[in-house]
CSV table of C-alpha atoms and ligand atoms in Angstrom, one decimal:
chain,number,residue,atom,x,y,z
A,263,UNK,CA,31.6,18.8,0.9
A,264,UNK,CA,29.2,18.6,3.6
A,265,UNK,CA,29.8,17.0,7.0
A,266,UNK,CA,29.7,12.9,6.6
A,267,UNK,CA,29.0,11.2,9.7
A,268,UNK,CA,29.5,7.1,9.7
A,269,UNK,CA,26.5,5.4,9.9
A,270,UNK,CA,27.8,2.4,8.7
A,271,UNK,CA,26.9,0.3,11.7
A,272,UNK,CA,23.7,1.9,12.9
A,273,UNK,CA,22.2,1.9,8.9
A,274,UNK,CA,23.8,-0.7,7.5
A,275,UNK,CA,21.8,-3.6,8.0
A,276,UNK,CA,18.3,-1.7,8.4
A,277,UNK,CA,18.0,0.7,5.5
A,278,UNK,CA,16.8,-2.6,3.5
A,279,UNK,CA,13.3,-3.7,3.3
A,280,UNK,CA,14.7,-7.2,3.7
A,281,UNK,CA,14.0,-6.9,7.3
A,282,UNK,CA,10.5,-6.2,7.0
A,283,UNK,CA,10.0,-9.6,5.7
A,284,UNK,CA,9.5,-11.4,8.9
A,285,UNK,CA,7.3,-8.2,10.4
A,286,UNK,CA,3.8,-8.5,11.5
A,287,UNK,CA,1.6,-6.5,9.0
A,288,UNK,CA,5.0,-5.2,6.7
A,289,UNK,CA,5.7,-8.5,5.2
A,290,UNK,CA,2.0,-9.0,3.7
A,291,UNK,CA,3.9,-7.4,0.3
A,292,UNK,CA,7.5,-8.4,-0.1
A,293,UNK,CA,8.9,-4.9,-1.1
A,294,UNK,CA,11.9,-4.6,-2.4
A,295,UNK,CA,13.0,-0.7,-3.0
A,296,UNK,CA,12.0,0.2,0.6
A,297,UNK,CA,13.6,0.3,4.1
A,298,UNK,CA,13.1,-1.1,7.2
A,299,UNK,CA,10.7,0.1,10.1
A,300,UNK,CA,13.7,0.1,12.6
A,301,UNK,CA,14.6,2.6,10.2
A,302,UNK,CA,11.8,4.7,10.8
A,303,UNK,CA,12.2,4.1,14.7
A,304,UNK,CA,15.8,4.7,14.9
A,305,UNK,CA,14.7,8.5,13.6
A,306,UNK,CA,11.8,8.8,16.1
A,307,UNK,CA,14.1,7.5,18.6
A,308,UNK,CA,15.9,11.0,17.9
A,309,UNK,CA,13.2,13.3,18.5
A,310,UNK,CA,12.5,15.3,21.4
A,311,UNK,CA,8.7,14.9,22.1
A,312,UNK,CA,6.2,11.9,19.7
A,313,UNK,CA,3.9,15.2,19.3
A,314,UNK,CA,4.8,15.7,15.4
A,315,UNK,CA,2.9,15.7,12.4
A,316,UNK,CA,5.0,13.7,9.5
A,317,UNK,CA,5.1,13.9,5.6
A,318,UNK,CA,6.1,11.1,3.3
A,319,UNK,CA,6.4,12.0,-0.7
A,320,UNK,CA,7.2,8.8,-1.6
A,321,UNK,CA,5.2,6.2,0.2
A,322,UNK,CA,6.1,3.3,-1.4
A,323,UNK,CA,4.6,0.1,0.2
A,324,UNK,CA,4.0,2.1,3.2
A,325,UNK,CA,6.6,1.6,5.7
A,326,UNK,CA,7.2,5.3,7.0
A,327,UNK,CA,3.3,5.9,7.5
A,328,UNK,CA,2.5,2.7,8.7
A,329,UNK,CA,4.8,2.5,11.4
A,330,UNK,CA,4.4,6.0,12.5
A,331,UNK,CA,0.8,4.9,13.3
A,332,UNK,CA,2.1,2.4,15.1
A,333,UNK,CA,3.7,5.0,17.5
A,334,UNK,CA,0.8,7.2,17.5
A,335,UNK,CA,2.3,9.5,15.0
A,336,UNK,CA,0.1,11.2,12.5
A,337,UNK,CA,1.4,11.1,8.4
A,338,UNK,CA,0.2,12.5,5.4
A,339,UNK,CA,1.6,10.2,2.4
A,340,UNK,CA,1.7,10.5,-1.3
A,341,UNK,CA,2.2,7.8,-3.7
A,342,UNK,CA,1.6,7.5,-7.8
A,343,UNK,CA,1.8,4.0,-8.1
A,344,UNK,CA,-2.2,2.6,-7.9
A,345,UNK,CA,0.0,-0.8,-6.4
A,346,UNK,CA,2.0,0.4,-3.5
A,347,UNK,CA,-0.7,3.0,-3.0
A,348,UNK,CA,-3.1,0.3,-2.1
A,349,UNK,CA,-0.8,-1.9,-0.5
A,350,UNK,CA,0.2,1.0,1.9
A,351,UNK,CA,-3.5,1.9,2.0
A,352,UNK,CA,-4.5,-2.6,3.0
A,353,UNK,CA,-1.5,-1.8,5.7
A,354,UNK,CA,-3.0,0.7,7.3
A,355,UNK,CA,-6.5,-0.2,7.5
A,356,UNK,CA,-7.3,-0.4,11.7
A,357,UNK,CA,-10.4,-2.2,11.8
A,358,UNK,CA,-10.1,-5.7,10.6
A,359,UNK,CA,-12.2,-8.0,12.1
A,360,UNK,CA,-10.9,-12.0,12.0
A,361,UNK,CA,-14.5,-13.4,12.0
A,362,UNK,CA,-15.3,-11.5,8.9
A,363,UNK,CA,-12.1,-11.8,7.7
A,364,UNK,CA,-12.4,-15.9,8.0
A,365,UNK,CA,-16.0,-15.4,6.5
A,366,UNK,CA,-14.7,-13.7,3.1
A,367,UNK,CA,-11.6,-16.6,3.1
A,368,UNK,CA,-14.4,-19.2,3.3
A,369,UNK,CA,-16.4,-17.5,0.9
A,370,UNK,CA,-13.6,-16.9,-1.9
A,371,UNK,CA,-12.5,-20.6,-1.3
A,372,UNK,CA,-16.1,-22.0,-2.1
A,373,UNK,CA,-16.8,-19.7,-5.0
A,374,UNK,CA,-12.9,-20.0,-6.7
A,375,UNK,CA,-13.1,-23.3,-7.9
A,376,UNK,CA,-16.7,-23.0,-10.6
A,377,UNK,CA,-16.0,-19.3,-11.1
A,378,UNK,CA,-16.3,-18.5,-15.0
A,379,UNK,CA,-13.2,-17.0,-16.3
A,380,UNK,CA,-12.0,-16.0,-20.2
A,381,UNK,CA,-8.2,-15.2,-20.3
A,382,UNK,CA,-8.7,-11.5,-22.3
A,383,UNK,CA,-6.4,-8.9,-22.2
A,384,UNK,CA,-4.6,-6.0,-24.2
A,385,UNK,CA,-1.3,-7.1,-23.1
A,386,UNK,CA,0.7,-9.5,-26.0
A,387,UNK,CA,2.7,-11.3,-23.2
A,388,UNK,CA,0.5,-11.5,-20.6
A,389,UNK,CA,-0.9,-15.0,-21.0
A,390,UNK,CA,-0.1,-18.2,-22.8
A,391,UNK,CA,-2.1,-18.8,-26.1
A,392,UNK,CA,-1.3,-20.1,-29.9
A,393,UNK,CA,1.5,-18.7,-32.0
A,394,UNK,CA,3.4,-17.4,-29.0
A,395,UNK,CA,7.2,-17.7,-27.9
A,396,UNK,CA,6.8,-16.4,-24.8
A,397,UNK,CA,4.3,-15.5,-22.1
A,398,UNK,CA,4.4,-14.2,-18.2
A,399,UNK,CA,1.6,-17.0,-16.9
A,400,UNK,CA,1.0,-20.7,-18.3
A,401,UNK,CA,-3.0,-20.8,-19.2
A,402,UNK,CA,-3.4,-23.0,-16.1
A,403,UNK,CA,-1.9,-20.7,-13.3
A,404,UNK,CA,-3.5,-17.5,-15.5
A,405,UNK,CA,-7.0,-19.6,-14.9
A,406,UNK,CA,-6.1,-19.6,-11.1
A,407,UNK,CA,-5.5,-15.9,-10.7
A,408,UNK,CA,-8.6,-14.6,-13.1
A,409,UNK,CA,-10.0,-17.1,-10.4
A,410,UNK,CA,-9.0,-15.7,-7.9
A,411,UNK,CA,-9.3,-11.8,-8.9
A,412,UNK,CA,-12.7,-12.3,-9.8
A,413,UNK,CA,-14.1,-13.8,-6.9
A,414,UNK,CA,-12.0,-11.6,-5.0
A,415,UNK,CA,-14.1,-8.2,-6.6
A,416,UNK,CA,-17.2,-9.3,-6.2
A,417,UNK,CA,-16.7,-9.6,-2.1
A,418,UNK,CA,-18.6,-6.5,-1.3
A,419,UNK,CA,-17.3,-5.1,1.7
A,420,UNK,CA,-14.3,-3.0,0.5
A,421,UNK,CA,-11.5,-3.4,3.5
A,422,UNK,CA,-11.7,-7.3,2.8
A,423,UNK,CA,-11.9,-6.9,-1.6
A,424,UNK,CA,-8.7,-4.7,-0.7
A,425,UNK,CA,-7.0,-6.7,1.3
A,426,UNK,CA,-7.6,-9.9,-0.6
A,427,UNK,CA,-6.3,-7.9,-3.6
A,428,UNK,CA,-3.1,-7.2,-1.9
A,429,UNK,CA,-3.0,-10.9,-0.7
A,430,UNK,CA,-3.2,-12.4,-4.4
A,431,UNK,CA,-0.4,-9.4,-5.7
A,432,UNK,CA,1.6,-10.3,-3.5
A,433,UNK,CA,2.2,-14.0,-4.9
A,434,UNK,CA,2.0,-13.4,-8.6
A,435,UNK,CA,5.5,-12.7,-9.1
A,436,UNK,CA,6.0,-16.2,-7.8
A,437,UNK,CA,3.2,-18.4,-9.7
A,438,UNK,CA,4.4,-16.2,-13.0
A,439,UNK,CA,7.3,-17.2,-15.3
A,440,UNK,CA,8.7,-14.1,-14.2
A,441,UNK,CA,11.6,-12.5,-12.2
A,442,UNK,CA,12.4,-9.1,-10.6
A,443,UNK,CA,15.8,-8.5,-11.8
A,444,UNK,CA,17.0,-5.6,-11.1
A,445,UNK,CA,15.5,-2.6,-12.4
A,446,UNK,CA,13.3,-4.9,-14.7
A,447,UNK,CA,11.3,-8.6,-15.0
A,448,UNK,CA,13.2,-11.2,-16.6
A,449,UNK,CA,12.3,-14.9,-17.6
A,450,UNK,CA,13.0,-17.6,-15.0
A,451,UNK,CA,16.0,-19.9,-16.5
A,452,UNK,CA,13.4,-22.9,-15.9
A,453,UNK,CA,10.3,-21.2,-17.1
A,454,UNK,CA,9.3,-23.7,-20.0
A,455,UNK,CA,9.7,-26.6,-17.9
A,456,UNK,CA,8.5,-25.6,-14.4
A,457,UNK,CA,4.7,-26.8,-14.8
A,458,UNK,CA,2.6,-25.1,-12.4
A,459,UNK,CA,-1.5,-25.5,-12.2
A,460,UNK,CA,-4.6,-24.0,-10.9
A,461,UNK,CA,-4.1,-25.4,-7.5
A,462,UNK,CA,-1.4,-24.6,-6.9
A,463,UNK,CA,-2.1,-20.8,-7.4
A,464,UNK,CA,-4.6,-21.4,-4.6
A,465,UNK,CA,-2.3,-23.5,-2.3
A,466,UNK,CA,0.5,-20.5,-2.6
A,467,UNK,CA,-2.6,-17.8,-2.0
A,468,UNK,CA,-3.7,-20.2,0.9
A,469,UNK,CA,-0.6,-20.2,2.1
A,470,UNK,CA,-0.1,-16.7,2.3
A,471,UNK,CA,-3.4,-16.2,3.7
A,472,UNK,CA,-2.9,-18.9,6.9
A,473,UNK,CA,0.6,-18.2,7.7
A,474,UNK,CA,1.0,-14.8,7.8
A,475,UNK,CA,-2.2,-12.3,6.6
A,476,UNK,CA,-4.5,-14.2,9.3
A,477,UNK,CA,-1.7,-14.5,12.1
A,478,UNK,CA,-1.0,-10.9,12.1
A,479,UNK,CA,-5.1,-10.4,11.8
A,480,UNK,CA,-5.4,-12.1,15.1
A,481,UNK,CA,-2.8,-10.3,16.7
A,482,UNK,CA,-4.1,-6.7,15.8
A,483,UNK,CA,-3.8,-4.5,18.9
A,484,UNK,CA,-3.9,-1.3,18.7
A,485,UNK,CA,-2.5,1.4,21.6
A,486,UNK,CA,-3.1,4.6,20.2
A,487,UNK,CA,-6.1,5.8,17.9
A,488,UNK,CA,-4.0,7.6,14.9
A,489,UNK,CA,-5.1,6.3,11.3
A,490,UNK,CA,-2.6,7.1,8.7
A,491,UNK,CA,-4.6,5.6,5.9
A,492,UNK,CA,-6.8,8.5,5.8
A,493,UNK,CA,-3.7,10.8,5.0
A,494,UNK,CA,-2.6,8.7,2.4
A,495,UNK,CA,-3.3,9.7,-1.2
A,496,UNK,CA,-2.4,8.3,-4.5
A,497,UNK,CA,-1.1,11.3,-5.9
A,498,UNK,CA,1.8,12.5,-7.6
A,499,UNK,CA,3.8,14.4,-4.8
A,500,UNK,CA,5.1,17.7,-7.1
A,501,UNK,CA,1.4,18.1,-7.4
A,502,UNK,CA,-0.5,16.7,-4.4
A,503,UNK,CA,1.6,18.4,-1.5
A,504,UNK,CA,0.7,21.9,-2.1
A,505,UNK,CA,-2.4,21.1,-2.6
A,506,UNK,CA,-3.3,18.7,0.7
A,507,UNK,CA,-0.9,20.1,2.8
A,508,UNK,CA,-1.3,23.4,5.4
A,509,UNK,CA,2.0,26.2,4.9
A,510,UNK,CA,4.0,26.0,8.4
A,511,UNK,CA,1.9,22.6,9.5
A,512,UNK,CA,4.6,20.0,9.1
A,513,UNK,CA,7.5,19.2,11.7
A,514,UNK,CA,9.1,15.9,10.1
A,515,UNK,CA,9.7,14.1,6.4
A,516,UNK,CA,11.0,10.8,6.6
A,517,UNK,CA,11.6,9.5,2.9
A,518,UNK,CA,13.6,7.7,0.2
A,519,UNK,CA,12.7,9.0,-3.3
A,520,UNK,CA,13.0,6.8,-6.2
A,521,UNK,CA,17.6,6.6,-6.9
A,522,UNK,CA,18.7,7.8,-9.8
A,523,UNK,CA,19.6,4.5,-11.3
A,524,UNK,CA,17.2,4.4,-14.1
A,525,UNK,CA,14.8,2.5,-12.6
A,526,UNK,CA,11.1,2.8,-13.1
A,527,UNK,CA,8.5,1.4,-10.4
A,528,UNK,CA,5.7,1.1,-13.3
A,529,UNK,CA,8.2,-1.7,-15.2
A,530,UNK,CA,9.2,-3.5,-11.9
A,531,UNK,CA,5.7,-4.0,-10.8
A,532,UNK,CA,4.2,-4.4,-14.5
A,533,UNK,CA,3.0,-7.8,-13.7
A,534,UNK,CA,0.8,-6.7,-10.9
A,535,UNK,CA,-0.3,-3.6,-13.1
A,536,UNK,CA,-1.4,-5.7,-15.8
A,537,UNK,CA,-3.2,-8.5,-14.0
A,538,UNK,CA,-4.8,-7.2,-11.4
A,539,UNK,CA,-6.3,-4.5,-13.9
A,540,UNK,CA,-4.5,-1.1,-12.3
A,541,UNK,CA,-3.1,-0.3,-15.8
A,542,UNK,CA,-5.4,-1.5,-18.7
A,543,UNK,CA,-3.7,-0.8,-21.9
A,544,UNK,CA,-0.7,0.5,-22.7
A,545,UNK,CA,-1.3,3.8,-22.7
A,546,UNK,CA,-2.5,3.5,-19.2
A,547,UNK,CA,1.3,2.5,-18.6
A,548,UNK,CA,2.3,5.4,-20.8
A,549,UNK,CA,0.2,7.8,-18.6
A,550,UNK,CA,1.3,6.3,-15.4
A,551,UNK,CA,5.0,6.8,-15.9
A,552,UNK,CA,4.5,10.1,-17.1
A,553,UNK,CA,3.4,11.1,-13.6
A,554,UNK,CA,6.6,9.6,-11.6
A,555,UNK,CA,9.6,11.4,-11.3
A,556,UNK,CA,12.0,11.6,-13.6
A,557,UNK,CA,14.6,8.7,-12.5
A,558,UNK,CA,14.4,6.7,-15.6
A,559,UNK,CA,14.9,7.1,-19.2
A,560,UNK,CA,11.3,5.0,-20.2
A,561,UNK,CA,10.0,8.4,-21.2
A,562,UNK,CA,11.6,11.0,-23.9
A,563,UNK,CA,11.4,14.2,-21.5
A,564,UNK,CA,10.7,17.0,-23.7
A,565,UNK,CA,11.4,19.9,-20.4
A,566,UNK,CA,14.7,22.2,-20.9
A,567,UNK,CA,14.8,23.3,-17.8
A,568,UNK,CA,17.8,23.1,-15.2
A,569,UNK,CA,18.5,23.9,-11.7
A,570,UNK,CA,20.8,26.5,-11.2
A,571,UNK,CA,23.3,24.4,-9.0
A,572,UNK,CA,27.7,24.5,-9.5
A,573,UNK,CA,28.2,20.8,-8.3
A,574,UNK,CA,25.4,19.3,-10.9
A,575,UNK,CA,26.2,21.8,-13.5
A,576,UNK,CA,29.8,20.5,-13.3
A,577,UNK,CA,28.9,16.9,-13.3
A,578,UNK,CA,26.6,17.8,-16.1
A,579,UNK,CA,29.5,18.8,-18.1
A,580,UNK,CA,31.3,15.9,-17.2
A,581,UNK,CA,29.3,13.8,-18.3
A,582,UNK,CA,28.5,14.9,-21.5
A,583,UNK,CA,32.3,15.2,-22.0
A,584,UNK,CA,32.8,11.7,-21.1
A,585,UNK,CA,29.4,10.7,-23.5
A,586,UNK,CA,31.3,10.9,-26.1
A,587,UNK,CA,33.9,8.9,-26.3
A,588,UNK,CA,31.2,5.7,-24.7
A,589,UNK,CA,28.7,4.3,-26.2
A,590,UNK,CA,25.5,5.1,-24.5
A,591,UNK,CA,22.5,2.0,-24.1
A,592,UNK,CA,20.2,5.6,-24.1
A,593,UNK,CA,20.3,8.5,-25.5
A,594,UNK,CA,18.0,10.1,-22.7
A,595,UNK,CA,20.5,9.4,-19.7
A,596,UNK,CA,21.6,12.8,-19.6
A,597,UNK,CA,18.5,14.4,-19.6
A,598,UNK,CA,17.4,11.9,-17.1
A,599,UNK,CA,19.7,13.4,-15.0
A,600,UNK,CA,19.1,16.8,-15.6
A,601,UNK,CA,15.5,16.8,-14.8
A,602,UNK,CA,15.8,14.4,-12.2
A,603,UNK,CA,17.7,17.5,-9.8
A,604,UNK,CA,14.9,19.7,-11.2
A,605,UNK,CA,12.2,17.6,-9.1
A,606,UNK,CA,14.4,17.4,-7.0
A,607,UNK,CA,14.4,20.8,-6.6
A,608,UNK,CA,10.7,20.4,-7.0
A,609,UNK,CA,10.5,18.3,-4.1
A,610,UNK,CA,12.6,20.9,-1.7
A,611,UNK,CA,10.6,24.1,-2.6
A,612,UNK,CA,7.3,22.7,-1.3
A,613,UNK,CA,8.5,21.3,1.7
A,614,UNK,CA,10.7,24.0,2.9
A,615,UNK,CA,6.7,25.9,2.2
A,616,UNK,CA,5.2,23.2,4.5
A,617,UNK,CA,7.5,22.6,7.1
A,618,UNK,CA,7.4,24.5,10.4
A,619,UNK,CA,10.6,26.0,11.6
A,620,UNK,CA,13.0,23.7,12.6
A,621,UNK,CA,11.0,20.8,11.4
A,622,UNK,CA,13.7,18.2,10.0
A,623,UNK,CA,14.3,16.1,6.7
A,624,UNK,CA,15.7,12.7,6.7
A,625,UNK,CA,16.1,11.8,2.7
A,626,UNK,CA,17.1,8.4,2.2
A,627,UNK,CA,19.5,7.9,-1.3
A,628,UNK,CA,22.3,6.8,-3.3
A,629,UNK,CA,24.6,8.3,-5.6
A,630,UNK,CA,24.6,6.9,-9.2
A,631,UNK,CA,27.2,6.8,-12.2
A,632,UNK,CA,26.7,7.0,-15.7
A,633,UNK,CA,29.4,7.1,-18.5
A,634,UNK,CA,32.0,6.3,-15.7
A,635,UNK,CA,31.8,9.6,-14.3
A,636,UNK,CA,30.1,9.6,-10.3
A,637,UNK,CA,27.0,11.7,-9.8
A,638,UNK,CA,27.2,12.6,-6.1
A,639,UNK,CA,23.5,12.7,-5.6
A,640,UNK,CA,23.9,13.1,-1.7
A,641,UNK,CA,25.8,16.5,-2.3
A,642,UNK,CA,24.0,17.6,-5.5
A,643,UNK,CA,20.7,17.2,-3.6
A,644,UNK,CA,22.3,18.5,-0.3
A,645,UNK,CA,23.3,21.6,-2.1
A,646,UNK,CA,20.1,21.7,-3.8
A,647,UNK,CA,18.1,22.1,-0.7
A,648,UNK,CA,20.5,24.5,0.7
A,649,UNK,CA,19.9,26.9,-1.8
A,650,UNK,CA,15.8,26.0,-0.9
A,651,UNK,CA,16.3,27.6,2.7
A,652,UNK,CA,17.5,24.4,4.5
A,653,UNK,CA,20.2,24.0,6.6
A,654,UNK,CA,22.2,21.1,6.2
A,655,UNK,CA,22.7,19.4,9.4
A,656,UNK,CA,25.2,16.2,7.9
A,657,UNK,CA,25.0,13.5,5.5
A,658,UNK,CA,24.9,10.2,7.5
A,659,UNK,CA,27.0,7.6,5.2
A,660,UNK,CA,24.9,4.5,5.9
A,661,UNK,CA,26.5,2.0,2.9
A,662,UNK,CA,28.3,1.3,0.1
A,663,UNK,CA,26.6,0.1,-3.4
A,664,UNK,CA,27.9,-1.9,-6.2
A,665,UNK,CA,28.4,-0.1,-9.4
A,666,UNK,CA,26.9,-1.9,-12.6
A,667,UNK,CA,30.0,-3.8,-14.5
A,668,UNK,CA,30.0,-0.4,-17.2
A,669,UNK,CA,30.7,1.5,-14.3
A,670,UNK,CA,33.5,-0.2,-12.3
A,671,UNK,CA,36.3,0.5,-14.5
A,672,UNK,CA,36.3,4.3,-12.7
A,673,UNK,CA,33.8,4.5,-10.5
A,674,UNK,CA,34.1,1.2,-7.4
A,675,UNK,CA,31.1,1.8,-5.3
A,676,UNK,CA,28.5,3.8,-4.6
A,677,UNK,CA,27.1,5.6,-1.0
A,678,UNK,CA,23.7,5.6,0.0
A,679,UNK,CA,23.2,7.8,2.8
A,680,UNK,CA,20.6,10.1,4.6
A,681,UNK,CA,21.0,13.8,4.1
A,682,UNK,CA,19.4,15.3,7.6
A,683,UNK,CA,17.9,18.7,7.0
A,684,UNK,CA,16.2,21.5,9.0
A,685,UNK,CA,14.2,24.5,8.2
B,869,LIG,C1,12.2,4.1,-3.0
B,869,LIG,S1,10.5,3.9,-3.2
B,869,LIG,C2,9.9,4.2,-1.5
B,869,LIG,C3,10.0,3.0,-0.6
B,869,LIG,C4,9.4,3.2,0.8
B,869,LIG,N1,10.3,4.0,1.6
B,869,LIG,C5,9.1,1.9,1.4
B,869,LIG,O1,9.8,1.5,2.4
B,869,LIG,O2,8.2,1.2,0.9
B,869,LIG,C6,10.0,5.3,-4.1
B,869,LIG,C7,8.5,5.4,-4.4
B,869,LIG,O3,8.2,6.6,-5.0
B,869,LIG,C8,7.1,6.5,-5.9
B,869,LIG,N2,7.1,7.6,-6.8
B,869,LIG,C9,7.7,7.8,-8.0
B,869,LIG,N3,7.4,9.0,-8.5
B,869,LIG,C10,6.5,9.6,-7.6
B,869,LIG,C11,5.8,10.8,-7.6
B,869,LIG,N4,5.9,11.7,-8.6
B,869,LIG,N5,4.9,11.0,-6.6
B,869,LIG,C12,4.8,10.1,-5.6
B,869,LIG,N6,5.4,9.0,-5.6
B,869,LIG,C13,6.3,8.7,-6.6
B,869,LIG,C14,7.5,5.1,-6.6
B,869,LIG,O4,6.3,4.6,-7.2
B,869,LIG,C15,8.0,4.3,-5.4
B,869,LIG,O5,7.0,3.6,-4.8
C-alpha cells in the first residue's frame, strides 16, 4: 500500500465538472466526465515557480489546458474524440472579437429560417421517418438543427463556424429525445409526448448564445499572451506524445484518463457524433473507438499482451476465479481489464521519456469492480508507474463512488483519488 493522504475535504466537492457549469468560457459545453478548474488551480497553487511547461493526455473538454492559459501556463494536449477536441480547441481560441461575433449571430439568424434542408443520414435512429418505433429527434426539431448546422458551415471565417458548432452541440442533448445515462443514452420517459418544434431549437440555441457564449465574449480579457490551442492536437495519446513532444521538455501532467468502468466516450457523445457529421457511418464509429483506450468492452480486443505487475496479476486471477461462478453481461470484461493496465503502462513509459527530472504527475481516477471482486486501480496504476521510474510521492483519497447494484453485495464503494508522481 502506498501512502493515502485525506483529501476528502480539499477534493471533494471540486474534482466534478459540475462546478464548471456556472464558469465563464468552461460552461459553453456542459461536460460531464471532467473536473473542475479549481482543480487545476489547487495543483498550480502547489508549485514552486508558474515557469512550467504542462502535458495533458487526455484533454477532454479542455479544462486542464484551458485554465493553464488562463494562468499564463503553456500545455500541450491530446484528445481522440473530434467532439471534445474541438470544444477544447472553441475554448481556447484568444481572439474573438464581439462585433464579428454579433455579425455571424445576425447572419445565422436571417439565413436559418429559408435554409433548404433534406433529413439524410446513415444512422437508422437518427431521425423520425415512416415505419419507425423509435428515433433520437422528431422531424421538426431534426429540421431545426440541419437548419442550424448548415447555416452554421457555410459562415466562412473558421473561429466563428467553430464556435457556432460548439454552441449548437452543446444543446442537442436537450432538443433530442435523448438522455445521458450513465455510461450510455437512454430515451426520456416523456419522449413520445414531449412535442418540441423548429423554433424552439432556435430559442434554446438563442438562448445559449445571449446568456452565456456572448456574456463571456464581452468579458474576454486576457493578462498573459500563452495560447494553448495551438498545443492541442486531436490525437490519440499512445501515439501522439512521442511524436509532438521533446525528451526531458516536460515539468508537469495534470490528467484524468478515461475510469475503468466500461465506459466509452464515442457512445456517450454519439448524438453529437452523428449530427453534427464528426462520425459519418458506422464504421467511422468503429474506427473511432478503436483509437481510445481500452476502458470499455465496445471493441473485441484481439492483443495478449500483459503488464508484468503482482497486484494486477493477482486481481487478474481473482477475477477470473470469481467469473465463474457469475454470470457476466460481457464476455470481454476481463480482457478489458487486462489491456486497460497495458496502456496504462503505455501511458507511463512515454511520460517518464518526456518529463524532466523531478517534473510531477497528478493522475486523477477511480477504482472499479467487476464480478464483485475490487480492482484497486489507484495502487495497480501506482505500482505500475513505479516500475516505469517514478517515485510515488502519495495517493491523495479525494472521494468515495457508488458501486453499480451487481457490485454492492461485496464491494460498498469505490475511491477516486489522485496518484502524485515525480520523476
Ligand atoms: C475523463 S475524460 C477527461 C476529462 C477532462 N479532464 C475534462 O475536465 O474535460 C477522458 C478523455 O480521454 C479521451 N480519450 C480516450 N482515449 C484516448 C486516447 N487514446 N488518446 C487521447 N484521448 C483519449 C476521451 O475521449 C475523454 O475525453
Amino acid at each position: 500500500m502506498y501512502k493515502h493522504t485525506d483529501y476528502y475535504k480539499t477534493y471533494g466537492r471540486i474534482m466534478q465538472f459540475n462546478k464548471n457549469k456556472k464558469e465563464p468560457i468552461h460552461r459553453w459545453y456542459p461536460f460531464v466526465e471532467g473536473y473542475s478548474r479549481e482543480f487545476i488551480q489547487s495543483i498550480v497553487a502547489e508549485m514552486e515557480s508558474t515557469d512550467l511547461m504542462c502535458l495533458e493526455p487526455f484533454s477532454g473538454s479542455g479544462t486542464t489546458a484551458l485554465e493553464l492559459q488562463n494562468c499564463g501556463i503553456p500545455c500541450f494536449s491530446f484528445e481522440v474524440n473530434p467532439l471534445m477536441y474541438l470544444i477544447a480547441r472553441v475554448k481556447m481560441e484568444r481572439t474573438y472579437d464581439l462585433n464579428k461575433f454579433d455579425y455571424w449571430y445576425d447572419y445565422i439568424v436571417r439565413e436559418r429560417k429559408n435554409a433548404n434542408v433534406q433529413l439524410i443520414t446513415e444512422f437508422n435512429t437518427l431521425y423520425q421517418g415512416d415505419g419507425k418505433k423509435k428515433w433520437n429527434y422528431d422531424e421538426s426539431v431534426a429540421v431545426g438543427v440541419e437548419k442550424l448546422k448548415s447555416v452554421i458551415e457555410t459562415i466562412p471565417e473558421e473561429i466563428y463556424r467553430e464556435l457556432y458548432k460548439v454552441a449548437l452541440a452543446s444543446i442537442l442533448l436537450e432538443v433530442s429525445n435523448l438522455y445521458r445515462n450513465g455510461k450510455c443514452l437512454s430515451y426520456k420517459r416523456d419522449w413520445k409526448e414531449k412535442k418540441l418544434t423548429e423554433e424552439d431549437v432556435f430559442t434554446k440555441f438563442d438562448d445559449k448564445i445571449k446568456k452565456e457564449i456572448r456574456v463571456d465574449i464581452s468579458n474576454l480579457g486576457y493578462t498573459t499572451n500563452v495560447n494553448n490551442k495551438i498545443r492541442l492536437y486531436n490525437e490519440d495519446s499512445r501515439i501522439g506524445i512521442e511524436k509532438k513532444i521533446a525528451d526531458n521538455s516536460i515539468d508537469l501532467v495534470i490528467t484524468s484518463p478515461p475510469y475503468l468502468n466500461s465506459r466509452d466516450y464515442t457512445d456517450t457523445y454519439m448524438l453529437e457524433l452523428k449530427t453534427l457529421g464528426f462520425t459519418k457511418n458506422y464504421n467511422e464509429i468503429k474506427m473511432l473507438r478503436e483509437k481510445t483506450l481500452r476502458s470499455h468492452v465496445q471493441i473485441k480486443w484481439k492483443d495478449q499482451s500483459s503488464v508484468n505487475n503482482k497486484l494486477l496479476y493477482n486481481t487478474l486471477n481473482e477475477l477470473e476465479q470469481a467469473s465463474k461462478d457469475t454470470e457476466a453481461w460481457n464476455e470481454s470484461i476481463i480482457d478489458m481489464i487486462r489491456l486497460y493496465f497495458v496502456d496504462m503502462q503505455n501511458i507511463f513509459k512515454v511520460l517518464y521519456r518526456k518529463m524532466k527530472v523531478r517534473g510531477r504527475v497528478y493522475f486523477n481516477v477511480s477504482n472499479s469492480a467487476y464480478f464483485n471482486v475490487l480492482i484497486n486501480t489507484l495502487e495497480i496504476c501506482a505500482s505500475i508507474a513505479e516500475n516505469e521510474g517514478f517515485k510515488v510521492l502519495e495517493i491523495r483519497d479525494a472521494r468515495n463512488l457508488k458501486t453499480s447494484p451487481q457490485q454492492k453485495e461485496k464491494v460498498e464503494k469505490l475511491l477516486e483519488g489522485v496518484i502524485v508522481l515525480e520523476r
